[in-house]
Amino acid sequence: MGILNITPDSFSDGGDFFSISAALQRAHAMAGEGAAIIDIGGESTRPGAQAVGAEEELRRVIPVIEKVRAELPVIVSIDTSKPEVMRAALDAGAHMVNDVRALESPGALEVMAEFNQRESVPVCLMHMRGEPRTMQQNPVYTDVVAEVRDYLGERVSACEHAGIARERIILDPGFGFGKTIAHNLALLKHLAQFSRSGMPVLAGLSRKSMLGELLDAPPQHRLYGSLAAAVLAAERGARILRVHDVRATVEALKIYSAVEYAN
Ligand code: YH5
């Protein structure tokens, strides 16, 4: 899964606006490098990021979703927590939803339940402790693996209760979302516990600050660490890796799977 952030700071047109064609170019590049899924998001959920309104988010993502869907043979994922953005994105042709708030926003469960009838749209439920603006301020857990697992289990139950079949659900422990480096390492080490649920697991480790801390490196110098983390996650059963560096990750995974499936 290649990351496509549609925010003015990622695809500036030189001013305060973003350029749709620059975003599309990036999507074409990632597809060419072997991305099976492109995750399109119009709201930054990085630590400290400010929220944006639904109108602005729609203005950013809808034109890009339409074009990617028309031009590329990839699965289009909409990265949002807002029910109105989910619905508009799915109507515009998105194939799946990636929600860092695990459908906790009022109305989100209902929108995803609606898309049961029309077609079975997959949804990724991610764990987050707190809110992006403040989540890295001293997160505390007694047993991070058990607590994240229990939370996701509760969200799966809420989905099933709302009419969203378990077969549609992808689980994600949410690396870096309200977690210290020790929490992130424990979650990666024990990632197989999430795979054992039978639901596919998505892992987002690419360039994240846990790697930065271990390597003492800024985001642009975290590629080799990201590749190691991607292979470790795959080995523990992750089925989808959300990454910035598609070609490098695909190559690392080719080696991993050649060994995994060798006799
Ligand atoms: C995720 O894990 N992450 S946005 C800080 C960085 C680098 C990257 C430089 N959306 C996930 O990618 N959705 C994000 O420091 C996500 N799982 C799912 N499902 C954060 C991000 C990043 C943040």
Tab-separated table of C-alpha atoms and ligand atoms in Angstrom:
chain	number	residue	atom	x	y	z
A	1	MET	CA	0.000	0.000	0.000
A	2	GLY	CA	1.591	3.234	-1.174
A	3	ILE	CA	0.907	6.415	0.786
A	4	LEU	CA	-0.564	9.388	-1.090
A	5	ASN	CA	-1.056	12.349	1.239
A	6	ILE	CA	-3.019	15.110	-0.446
A	7	THR	CA	-2.100	18.054	1.733
A	8	PRO	CA	-0.792	21.454	0.628
A	9	ASP	CA	2.600	20.721	2.213
A	10	SER	CA	2.981	17.449	0.238
A	11	PHE	CA	1.883	18.633	-3.226
A	12	SER	CA	2.271	22.379	-3.210
A	13	ASP	CA	1.482	24.300	-6.379
A	14	GLY	CA	3.858	26.948	-5.087
A	15	GLY	CA	1.177	28.631	-2.991
A	16	ASP	CA	-1.305	27.437	-0.411
A	17	PHE	CA	-2.952	25.005	-2.803
A	18	PHE	CA	-2.024	21.501	-3.853
A	19	SER	CA	-1.581	20.312	-7.389
A	20	ILE	CA	-3.784	17.426	-8.497
A	21	SER	CA	-1.409	16.556	-11.316
A	22	ALA	CA	1.568	16.268	-8.950
A	23	ALA	CA	-0.436	13.897	-6.751
A	24	LEU	CA	-1.455	11.845	-9.791
A	25	GLN	CA	2.121	11.642	-10.957
A	26	ARG	CA	3.052	10.224	-7.574
A	27	ALA	CA	0.221	7.652	-7.842
A	28	HIS	CA	1.434	6.561	-11.296
A	29	ALA	CA	4.977	6.234	-9.965
A	30	MET	CA	3.907	4.088	-6.997
A	31	ALA	CA	1.734	1.857	-9.195
A	32	GLY	CA	4.669	1.401	-11.579
A	33	GLU	CA	6.856	0.427	-8.641
A	34	GLY	CA	4.454	-2.348	-7.664
A	35	ALA	CA	1.910	-0.859	-5.238
A	36	ALA	CA	-1.272	-2.959	-5.217
A	37	ILE	CA	-3.149	-0.363	-3.156
A	38	ILE	CA	-2.897	3.421	-3.067
A	39	ASP	CA	-4.003	5.033	0.200
A	40	ILE	CA	-5.330	8.525	-0.483
A	41	GLY	CA	-5.677	10.885	2.477
A	42	GLY	CA	-6.541	14.574	2.762
A	43	GLU	CA	-6.117	15.021	6.507
A	44	SER	CA	-2.758	14.714	8.196
A	45	THR	CA	-2.887	12.388	11.196
A	46	ARG	CA	0.759	12.827	12.111
A	47	PRO	CA	1.573	13.638	15.725
A	48	GLY	CA	0.676	17.266	16.408
A	49	ALA	CA	-1.333	17.715	13.181
A	50	GLN	CA	-4.393	19.978	13.112
A	51	ALA	CA	-7.793	18.727	11.959
A	52	VAL	CA	-9.332	19.834	8.645
A	53	GLY	CA	-13.022	20.168	7.783
A	54	ALA	CA	-14.931	17.665	5.636
A	55	GLU	CA	-15.393	20.177	2.820
A	56	GLU	CA	-11.649	20.785	2.504
A	57	GLU	CA	-10.873	17.087	2.792
A	58	LEU	CA	-13.357	16.299	-0.010
A	59	ARG	CA	-11.944	19.050	-2.203
A	60	ARG	CA	-8.502	17.462	-1.848
A	61	VAL	CA	-9.261	13.773	-2.271
A	62	ILE	CA	-12.260	13.340	-4.604
A	63	PRO	CA	-10.626	14.542	-7.856
A	64	VAL	CA	-7.567	12.386	-7.149
A	65	ILE	CA	-9.666	9.293	-6.339
A	66	GLU	CA	-11.610	9.679	-9.605
A	67	LYS	CA	-8.461	9.978	-11.692
A	68	VAL	CA	-6.487	7.203	-9.970
A	69	ARG	CA	-9.472	4.920	-10.287
A	70	ALA	CA	-9.836	5.725	-14.007
A	71	GLU	CA	-6.145	5.585	-14.898
A	72	LEU	CA	-4.555	2.871	-12.760
A	73	PRO	CA	-5.148	-0.826	-12.085
A	74	VAL	CA	-4.821	-0.421	-8.319
A	75	ILE	CA	-7.060	-0.746	-5.297
A	76	VAL	CA	-7.998	2.753	-4.161
A	77	SER	CA	-8.102	3.229	-0.385
A	78	ILE	CA	-9.591	6.350	1.218
A	79	ASP	CA	-7.766	7.357	4.392
A	80	THR	CA	-10.370	9.189	6.446
A	81	SER	CA	-12.356	9.139	9.689
A	82	LYS	CA	-15.249	11.249	8.457
A	83	PRO	CA	-18.408	9.392	7.415
A	84	GLU	CA	-19.294	11.989	4.771
A	85	VAL	CA	-15.842	11.622	3.205
A	86	MET	CA	-16.130	7.813	3.295
A	87	ARG	CA	-19.432	7.915	1.453
A	88	ALA	CA	-18.331	10.457	-1.164
A	89	ALA	CA	-15.042	8.626	-1.755
A	90	LEU	CA	-16.773	5.260	-2.194
A	91	ASP	CA	-19.306	6.882	-4.533
A	92	ALA	CA	-16.352	8.322	-6.491
A	93	GLY	CA	-14.920	4.818	-6.916
A	94	ALA	CA	-12.722	4.114	-3.879
A	95	HIS	CA	-12.553	0.378	-3.130
A	96	MET	CA	-11.778	0.378	0.604
A	97	VAL	CA	-11.617	2.579	3.717
A	98	ASN	CA	-8.636	3.121	6.022
A	99	ASP	CA	-9.770	4.675	9.307
A	100	VAL	CA	-7.236	5.557	12.007
A	101	ARG	CA	-10.236	6.024	14.348
A	102	ALA	CA	-11.614	2.517	13.697
A	103	LEU	CA	-15.094	3.826	12.725
A	104	GLU	CA	-15.555	5.586	16.082
A	105	SER	CA	-16.705	8.881	14.525
A	106	PRO	CA	-20.485	9.263	14.836
A	107	GLY	CA	-22.133	7.875	11.698
A	108	ALA	CA	-19.073	6.009	10.392
A	109	LEU	CA	-20.308	2.515	11.298
A	110	GLU	CA	-23.610	3.292	9.596
A	111	VAL	CA	-21.976	4.452	6.345
A	112	MET	CA	-19.829	1.321	6.189
A	113	ALA	CA	-22.863	-0.835	6.941
A	114	GLU	CA	-24.645	0.771	3.971
A	115	PHE	CA	-21.831	-0.373	1.729
A	116	ASN	CA	-22.569	-3.951	2.768
A	117	GLN	CA	-25.532	-4.099	0.466
A	118	ARG	CA	-23.986	-2.422	-2.567
A	119	GLU	CA	-20.684	-4.267	-2.469
A	120	SER	CA	-18.575	-5.594	0.315
A	121	VAL	CA	-16.156	-2.738	0.903
A	122	PRO	CA	-13.203	-3.642	3.154
A	123	VAL	CA	-12.317	-1.410	6.096
A	124	CYS	CA	-9.098	-1.129	8.072
A	125	LEU	CA	-9.645	-0.561	11.802
A	126	MET	CA	-6.618	1.074	13.430
A	127	HIS	CA	-5.866	1.491	17.113
A	128	MET	CA	-5.055	4.976	18.364
A	129	ARG	CA	-4.710	6.154	21.967
A	130	GLY	CA	-5.914	9.762	22.239
A	131	GLU	CA	-5.997	12.280	19.389
A	132	PRO	CA	-3.239	13.134	16.871
A	133	ARG	CA	-2.627	16.586	18.371
A	134	THR	CA	-1.779	15.201	21.825
A	135	MET	CA	-1.390	11.417	21.530
A	136	GLN	CA	2.384	11.319	22.020
A	137	GLN	CA	2.168	13.078	25.403
A	138	ASN	CA	2.998	10.263	27.823
A	139	PRO	CA	0.905	7.299	26.635
A	140	VAL	CA	0.581	4.633	29.365
A	141	TYR	CA	-0.387	0.955	29.071
A	142	THR	CA	-0.115	-1.974	31.481
A	143	ASP	CA	0.069	-4.515	28.637
A	144	VAL	CA	0.103	-2.728	25.300
A	145	VAL	CA	-0.354	-5.863	23.172
A	146	ALA	CA	-3.370	-7.076	25.184
A	147	GLU	CA	-4.926	-3.602	25.357
A	148	VAL	CA	-4.597	-2.952	21.609
A	149	ARG	CA	-5.874	-6.460	20.852
A	150	ASP	CA	-8.863	-6.007	23.182
A	151	TYR	CA	-9.673	-2.603	21.690
A	152	LEU	CA	-9.639	-3.979	18.141
A	153	GLY	CA	-11.756	-6.933	19.304
A	154	GLU	CA	-14.329	-4.476	20.673
A	155	ARG	CA	-14.342	-2.528	17.412
A	156	VAL	CA	-14.842	-5.755	15.442
A	157	SER	CA	-17.850	-6.522	17.686
A	158	ALA	CA	-19.218	-3.003	17.141
A	159	CYS	CA	-18.840	-3.508	13.373
A	160	GLU	CA	-20.589	-6.865	13.429
A	161	HIS	CA	-23.377	-5.408	15.567
A	162	ALA	CA	-23.803	-2.609	13.004
A	163	GLY	CA	-23.982	-5.107	10.147
A	164	ILE	CA	-20.388	-4.992	8.901
A	165	ALA	CA	-19.238	-8.558	8.307
A	166	ARG	CA	-15.974	-9.685	9.904
A	167	GLU	CA	-14.800	-10.805	6.430
A	168	ARG	CA	-14.546	-7.129	5.466
A	169	ILE	CA	-12.280	-6.134	8.354
A	170	ILE	CA	-8.528	-5.487	8.344
A	171	LEU	CA	-6.753	-4.952	11.694
A	172	ASP	CA	-3.955	-2.484	12.417
A	173	PRO	CA	-2.214	-1.912	15.797
A	174	GLY	CA	-1.487	1.700	14.804
A	175	PHE	CA	2.277	2.057	15.165
A	176	GLY	CA	3.154	5.497	16.524
A	177	PHE	CA	-0.395	6.479	17.442
A	178	GLY	CA	-0.228	7.158	21.188
A	179	LYS	CA	2.688	4.775	21.780
A	180	THR	CA	6.233	5.043	23.049
A	181	ILE	CA	9.102	3.328	21.275
A	182	ALA	CA	8.859	0.427	23.761
A	183	HIS	CA	5.133	0.056	23.002
A	184	ASN	CA	5.790	0.050	19.245
A	185	LEU	CA	8.543	-2.543	19.574
A	186	ALA	CA	6.324	-4.814	21.691
A	187	LEU	CA	3.519	-4.529	19.121
A	188	LEU	CA	5.856	-5.390	16.255
A	189	LYS	CA	7.437	-8.264	18.148
A	190	HIS	CA	4.018	-9.744	18.933
A	191	LEU	CA	2.274	-8.803	15.679
A	192	ALA	CA	1.518	-12.497	14.997
A	193	GLN	CA	-1.084	-12.327	17.801
A	194	PHE	CA	-3.121	-10.006	15.582
A	195	SER	CA	-2.694	-12.212	12.508
A	196	ARG	CA	-4.005	-15.165	14.518
A	197	SER	CA	-7.445	-13.491	14.631
A	198	GLY	CA	-7.825	-14.690	11.039
A	199	MET	CA	-8.402	-11.132	9.849
A	200	PRO	CA	-5.742	-9.613	7.584
A	201	VAL	CA	-3.278	-7.307	9.357
A	202	LEU	CA	-2.032	-3.970	8.008
A	203	ALA	CA	1.212	-2.504	9.380
A	204	GLY	CA	2.318	1.107	8.961
A	205	LEU	CA	5.928	1.455	10.042
A	206	SER	CA	7.404	3.383	7.102
A	207	ARG	CA	9.721	6.229	8.219
A	208	LYS	CA	8.029	6.426	11.613
A	209	SER	CA	9.680	8.006	14.638
A	210	MET	CA	10.324	4.676	16.394
A	211	LEU	CA	12.818	4.046	13.571
A	212	GLY	CA	14.099	7.589	13.839
A	213	GLU	CA	14.804	7.140	17.530
A	214	LEU	CA	16.560	3.791	17.058
A	215	LEU	CA	18.624	5.098	14.146
A	216	ASP	CA	18.944	8.712	15.285
A	217	ALA	CA	17.917	9.697	11.754
A	218	PRO	CA	15.457	12.197	10.228
A	219	PRO	CA	12.497	10.856	8.136
A	220	GLN	CA	14.365	10.969	4.785
A	221	HIS	CA	17.083	8.713	6.233
A	222	ARG	CA	14.858	5.965	7.587
A	223	LEU	CA	14.553	3.815	4.451
A	224	TYR	CA	16.781	0.901	5.474
A	225	GLY	CA	15.195	0.749	8.907
A	226	SER	CA	11.747	0.874	7.289
A	227	LEU	CA	12.649	-2.095	5.071
A	228	ALA	CA	13.826	-4.159	8.028
A	229	ALA	CA	10.605	-3.310	9.876
A	230	ALA	CA	8.505	-4.201	6.797
A	231	VAL	CA	10.112	-7.632	6.499
A	232	LEU	CA	9.729	-8.284	10.244
A	233	ALA	CA	6.038	-7.378	10.000
A	234	ALA	CA	5.537	-9.592	6.920
A	235	GLU	CA	7.249	-12.475	8.693
A	236	ARG	CA	4.764	-12.053	11.568
A	237	GLY	CA	1.839	-12.296	9.167
A	238	ALA	CA	1.136	-8.701	8.055
A	239	ARG	CA	-0.688	-8.854	4.718
A	240	ILE	CA	-0.601	-5.155	3.849
A	241	LEU	CA	2.326	-2.787	4.423
A	242	ARG	CA	1.607	0.944	4.262
A	243	VAL	CA	4.765	2.562	2.894
A	244	HIS	CA	6.302	5.637	1.294
A	245	ASP	CA	9.028	3.753	-0.600
A	246	VAL	CA	7.201	1.278	-2.800
A	247	ARG	CA	9.978	-0.065	-5.028
A	248	ALA	CA	12.393	-0.720	-2.181
A	249	THR	CA	9.702	-2.407	-0.098
A	250	VAL	CA	8.535	-4.600	-2.987
A	251	GLU	CA	12.124	-5.766	-3.512
A	252	ALA	CA	12.607	-6.569	0.172
A	253	LEU	CA	9.314	-8.498	0.195
A	254	LYS	CA	10.280	-10.467	-2.913
A	255	ILE	CA	13.277	-11.837	-1.047
A	256	TYR	CA	11.180	-12.506	2.033
A	257	SER	CA	8.511	-14.413	0.107
A	258	ALA	CA	11.024	-16.387	-1.970
A	259	VAL	CA	12.478	-17.715	1.279
A	260	GLU	CA	9.075	-18.151	2.923
A	261	TYR	CA	7.759	-20.266	0.048
A	262	ALA	CA	11.018	-22.185	-0.632
A	263	ASN	CA	11.034	-25.929	-0.073
B	1	YH5	C1	-0.877	3.448	10.018
B	1	YH5	O1	0.080	3.040	10.666
B	1	YH5	N1	-0.170	5.877	9.716
B	1	YH5	S1	-0.268	8.530	9.065
B	1	YH5	C2	5.022	10.107	11.140
B	1	YH5	C3	6.154	9.873	10.398
B	1	YH5	C4	6.111	9.075	9.277
B	1	YH5	C5	4.919	8.527	8.887
B	1	YH5	C6	8.144	10.961	9.860
B	1	YH5	N2	-2.002	6.505	8.634
B	1	YH5	C7	-0.995	4.796	9.587
B	1	YH5	O2	2.406	7.488	8.183
B	1	YH5	N3	-3.149	4.342	8.596
B	1	YH5	C8	-0.827	6.888	9.146
B	1	YH5	O3	7.303	10.443	10.844
B	1	YH5	C9	-2.136	5.178	8.904
B	1	YH5	N4	-1.926	2.629	9.705
B	1	YH5	C10	-3.027	3.057	9.016
B	1	YH5	N5	-3.997	2.182	8.766
B	1	YH5	C11	1.274	8.507	9.974
B	1	YH5	C12	2.472	8.202	9.153
B	1	YH5	C13	3.762	8.787	9.602
B	1	YH5	C14	3.816	9.576	10.729
